[in-house]
């Protein structure tokens, strides 16, 4: 019995081993088959997906570009002569300051000696009214009935004669003024002027002639 039991137990073990192997094979087959079907399903789904190609959106054509205005005509700039001759350099020499002027004080002039004789101016000889009379009246002035008074000054030489005559105040008529100097120079005589020594010298004399038309 012991032997039989041992034999029976060995058979059982072998059967268990066989069964286990069968289960393993069956499980492997099942797992492998299921996995294959699952893979086939996934591949089918992946291959049957309809991928729509996205069409590019058509953009509207750009508006036509406006023609650019032609650039304005610009005259070329004038030529500039770069080689400009520099202005001449003038050297200004500043003169040294002038030396201060020391005023020279002149000695006082000597006081002239008192004259021995009192100097005198010329004095007329005779009546001055006779130097120019109505007979000397200019014809045109007489005809136009012009009257007036002429003032005069004469220069008298050491000999008592008139050497020059000038009108100091006009009568308003040139011909009356000219007649005054002409008649006084020709007719007047003087006592000459004298200096401090009593010697004759030049002098001057002034007076007036009144021209009046004579009444008949």
XYZ file of C-alpha atoms in Angstrom:
216
model
C 0.000 0.000 0.000
C 2.744 2.271 0.642
C 4.159 1.593 -2.693
C 0.832 2.128 -4.390
C 0.267 5.300 -2.506
C 3.637 6.568 -3.578
C 2.872 5.637 -7.148
C -0.511 7.288 -6.989
C 0.965 10.447 -5.539
C 3.571 10.578 -8.294
C 0.862 10.268 -10.902
C -1.112 13.012 -9.252
C 1.849 15.251 -9.230
C 2.476 14.589 -12.867
C -1.166 15.239 -13.692
C -1.102 18.420 -11.707
C 1.954 19.482 -13.568
C 0.349 18.686 -16.880
C -2.826 20.503 -15.920
C -0.843 23.478 -14.779
C 1.028 23.561 -18.012
C -2.207 23.326 -19.935
C -3.624 26.198 -17.942
C -0.503 28.193 -18.623
C -0.678 27.465 -22.314
C -4.374 28.199 -22.468
C -3.884 31.425 -20.541
C -1.022 32.399 -22.745
C -3.086 31.652 -25.830
C -5.991 33.607 -24.481
C -3.808 36.502 -23.517
C -2.005 36.421 -26.803
C -5.240 36.176 -28.797
C -6.981 38.902 -26.896
C -3.968 41.118 -27.238
C -3.824 40.487 -30.957
C -7.515 41.310 -31.392
C -7.109 44.436 -29.345
C -4.167 45.482 -31.465
C -6.150 44.769 -34.647
C -9.051 46.878 -33.372
C -6.751 49.769 -32.499
C -5.038 49.529 -35.870
C -8.404 49.457 -37.609
C -9.602 52.515 -35.763
C -6.377 54.308 -36.423
C -6.379 53.413 -40.096
C -10.040 54.249 -40.587
C -9.802 57.797 -39.187
C -10.743 60.258 -41.938
C -8.254 63.066 -41.737
C -9.692 66.039 -43.535
C -7.124 68.173 -45.190
C -7.539 71.742 -44.049
C -7.915 73.925 -47.086
C -6.070 77.266 -46.874
C -8.294 80.291 -46.558
C -8.350 82.473 -49.592
C -7.431 86.031 -48.663
C -8.923 88.884 -50.725
C -6.467 90.427 -53.194
C -4.747 93.586 -51.899
C -6.067 96.900 -53.237
C -4.122 98.334 -56.158
C -1.313 100.626 -55.110
C -1.677 104.261 -56.024
C 0.943 105.523 -58.381
C 3.432 107.611 -56.427
C 3.693 111.241 -57.520
C 6.932 112.001 -59.323
C 9.476 113.761 -57.073
C 9.745 117.561 -57.550
C 12.466 118.811 -59.804
C 15.200 120.244 -57.641
C 17.852 122.401 -59.209
C 21.347 121.252 -58.390
C 23.013 123.362 -55.714
C 25.408 126.023 -57.008
C 29.002 125.118 -57.038
C 30.853 126.495 -54.063
C 34.433 127.424 -54.537
C 36.090 125.851 -51.574
C 39.471 127.331 -52.353
C 38.694 130.737 -50.900
C 41.670 132.976 -50.477
C 41.826 134.010 -46.810
C 41.642 137.754 -46.190
C 44.945 139.456 -45.687
C 45.948 139.800 -42.109
C 46.529 143.390 -41.195
C 48.816 144.077 -38.328
C 47.850 147.141 -36.384
C 50.732 148.710 -34.580
C 49.544 150.576 -31.536
C 51.754 153.591 -30.980
C 53.048 154.074 -27.478
C 51.211 156.647 -25.394
C 52.408 160.163 -25.908
C 54.514 161.662 -23.254
C 52.635 164.021 -20.976
C 52.810 167.603 -22.116
C 54.303 169.830 -19.519
C 52.824 173.306 -19.909
C 55.380 176.000 -20.331
C 54.395 179.092 -18.477
C 55.602 182.092 -20.380
C 56.842 184.980 -18.360
C 54.436 187.874 -18.187
C 54.723 190.395 -20.977
C 56.397 193.599 -20.000
C 54.052 196.445 -19.304
C 54.322 198.939 -22.168
C 55.549 202.345 -21.223
C 52.982 205.051 -21.017
C 52.750 207.021 -24.309
C 54.366 210.408 -24.307
C 51.501 211.795 -26.421
C 47.858 210.725 -26.423
C 47.121 208.909 -29.755
C 44.500 210.555 -31.963
C 42.179 209.371 -34.741
C 41.948 211.214 -38.086
C 39.836 214.381 -38.091
C 38.147 215.901 -41.179
C 39.448 219.033 -42.755
C 36.585 221.330 -43.733
C 32.857 220.475 -43.709
C 31.978 216.783 -44.319
C 28.629 217.910 -45.796
C 30.511 219.071 -48.866
C 31.883 215.622 -49.653
C 28.573 214.543 -51.309
C 25.965 217.094 -52.433
C 22.684 217.077 -54.351
C 24.694 217.701 -57.483
C 26.190 214.249 -56.985
C 22.747 212.550 -56.914
C 22.692 209.550 -59.277
C 20.495 210.302 -62.290
C 18.477 207.086 -62.182
C 17.846 207.347 -58.440
C 16.773 210.945 -58.904
C 14.458 209.992 -61.767
C 12.927 207.158 -59.705
C 12.782 209.449 -56.659
C 14.710 207.074 -54.414
C 16.136 208.438 -51.143
C 18.139 206.917 -48.282
C 21.047 207.185 -45.866
C 24.372 205.399 -46.442
C 26.777 204.705 -43.590
C 30.466 204.452 -44.502
C 33.930 203.919 -43.031
C 37.138 205.172 -44.627
C 40.757 204.343 -44.007
C 43.006 207.403 -43.813
C 46.714 207.236 -44.552
C 49.505 209.159 -42.769
C 49.188 211.865 -45.465
C 45.511 212.532 -44.584
C 44.086 211.047 -47.811
C 41.444 208.288 -48.021
C 42.982 204.942 -48.958
C 39.827 202.803 -48.691
C 36.050 203.037 -48.228
C 33.366 200.489 -47.223
C 29.579 200.726 -46.686
C 28.572 199.949 -43.095
C 24.820 200.429 -43.615
C 23.068 200.459 -46.989
C 20.525 203.043 -48.114
C 18.636 200.351 -49.976
C 19.885 201.554 -53.353
C 23.223 200.273 -54.607
C 23.749 203.347 -56.817
C 23.398 205.688 -53.796
C 25.886 203.564 -51.800
C 28.411 203.579 -54.667
C 28.053 207.384 -55.066
C 28.775 207.838 -51.352
C 32.143 206.039 -51.365
C 33.160 207.517 -54.714
C 32.595 211.179 -53.647
C 34.025 210.766 -50.118
C 37.192 209.104 -51.444
C 37.692 211.889 -54.005
C 36.921 214.917 -51.803
C 37.538 214.092 -48.145
C 40.751 215.312 -46.524
C 41.863 214.592 -42.974
C 44.289 215.502 -40.325
C 46.100 212.195 -40.041
C 46.018 210.061 -36.943
C 49.010 210.200 -34.575
C 50.610 207.517 -32.412
C 51.956 207.737 -28.861
C 55.018 209.558 -30.067
C 52.946 212.175 -31.940
C 53.955 210.757 -35.329
C 51.378 210.547 -38.204
C 49.941 207.053 -38.726
C 47.024 205.292 -40.418
C 43.570 205.482 -38.897
C 39.858 205.165 -39.709
C 36.873 207.465 -39.806
C 33.105 206.698 -39.921
C 30.116 208.877 -40.869
C 26.871 208.878 -42.923
C 25.544 210.614 -46.046
C 21.833 211.319 -46.336
C 20.524 211.377 -49.880
C 17.483 213.695 -50.218
C 15.901 214.834 -53.480
C 16.138 218.635 -53.629
C 12.903 220.602 -53.630
C 12.478 223.266 -56.325
